[in-house]
Amino acid sequence: MIKSSLKFAACLVATFFAAQASAEDYPSKVITLVVPFAAGGPSDTVARLTAQSMGTILKTQIIVENVGGAGGTLGAARVAQAKPDGYTLLVHHIGHATAPALYRKLAYDPIGDFEPVGLVNDGAMALIARKDFPAKDLKEMIAYAKANKEKMNVANAGVGSASHLCGMLLMSALNTEFVTVPYKGTGPAMNDLLGGQVDFMCDQTTNNASQIKAGKVKAYGMTTAKRVAAFPDIPTLSEAGLPNFTVTVWHAMYAPKGTPQPIVDKLSKALQEALKDATLKQRFADLGSEPVSQERATPQALRAHLKAEIDKWGPIIKKAGVFAD
Ligand code: ASP
């Protein structure tokens, strides 16, 4: 008995020192950052800007791997099952918190299967339509969309994505239903909106800032409580006729459960450093997005935020009665 307890203790000590040693060398090879949406979309943009800056700080290359589909749940599942050694990470958005309520069967536990690294940014969404959509403001847009609801196609990045959540809230606020068209990310959805194959979409400004500024799409309002600094002329949806319609899309970084804490802490420190970078801040601001404060780019802040968002959105989604299998 004493012999086996000694053996167990020795094993624990060895594991501890192995984790310390691997954390000291970390990172000694390329890190893969999984983005659970297609290339060219908002999560991809946020992840690539952050990866570039963190890679310089950590003196290694961070490559982005796009694992799109099923509203971000395929990419998240891939990271939940990855080796917890700090070389496979995830950048996901608010969908990590809405998935438990939206999916009847989820292949992972958003809290239990991950080590939080820190929050990355807060971003606005814009309600946009194809350039020739016959409405000049939100009120006209709503009237037209309701009168033609059988023909209205709303693009999204699949059940559980931020665009899906926003579209669902819109249909619930208007008490109507439109035809939804899912993509592997809103990057490819934007191509179809520009081509006029779909009518409208609610998506992060990180994906549509340049198209809005160039007049290639029509923007009817922002989902934020206050106007977005980069778009002072675009009203909030609340101002434009949908009171209290607010959604902030936040992104955050996670490692698989069991990743040694010293590695998680190293990543979190690098993330905080990256978010101080003036070039990164400017790129985010141009896209209508904001890096989080240093305090929020920490495991503790993300753990608390994720739990609060799961608690906030669960009842709203259940009330709207939307599920995916
Ligand atoms: N913005 C997308 C969404 O609707 C995802 C993406 O392509 O980044 O959640």
CSV table of N, CA, C and O in Angstrom, one decimal, residues 5-6 54 92 141 194 248 272 315:
chain,number,residue,atom,x,y,z
A,5,SER,N,1.5,4.1,-3.0
A,5,SER,CA,1.3,5.5,-2.8
A,5,SER,C,2.6,6.3,-3.2
A,5,SER,O,2.6,7.3,-3.8
A,6,LEU,N,3.7,5.7,-2.8
A,6,LEU,CA,5.0,6.3,-3.1
A,6,LEU,C,5.2,6.4,-4.6
A,6,LEU,O,5.6,7.4,-5.2
A,54,MET,N,1.1,37.4,-32.2
A,54,MET,CA,1.5,36.5,-31.1
A,54,MET,C,2.7,35.6,-31.6
A,54,MET,O,3.6,35.3,-30.8
A,92,HIS,N,-12.4,31.1,-31.3
A,92,HIS,CA,-13.9,30.9,-31.6
A,92,HIS,C,-14.6,32.2,-31.1
A,92,HIS,O,-14.0,33.0,-30.3
A,141,MET,N,-36.8,48.4,-45.2
A,141,MET,CA,-36.3,47.1,-45.4
A,141,MET,C,-37.2,46.1,-44.7
A,141,MET,O,-37.5,45.0,-45.3
A,194,LEU,N,-22.6,39.7,-52.5
A,194,LEU,CA,-22.1,40.6,-53.6
A,194,LEU,C,-22.7,40.2,-54.9
A,194,LEU,O,-22.9,41.1,-55.8
A,248,THR,N,-23.2,41.7,-29.2
A,248,THR,CA,-21.7,42.0,-29.4
A,248,THR,C,-21.1,40.7,-29.6
A,248,THR,O,-21.2,39.7,-28.9
A,272,GLN,N,-1.9,39.1,-24.4
A,272,GLN,CA,-2.0,40.5,-23.9
A,272,GLN,C,-1.0,41.4,-24.6
A,272,GLN,O,-1.4,42.5,-24.9
A,315,PRO,N,-31.5,30.8,-22.2
A,315,PRO,CA,-33.0,31.0,-22.2
A,315,PRO,C,-33.5,31.7,-23.4
A,315,PRO,O,-34.6,31.4,-23.9
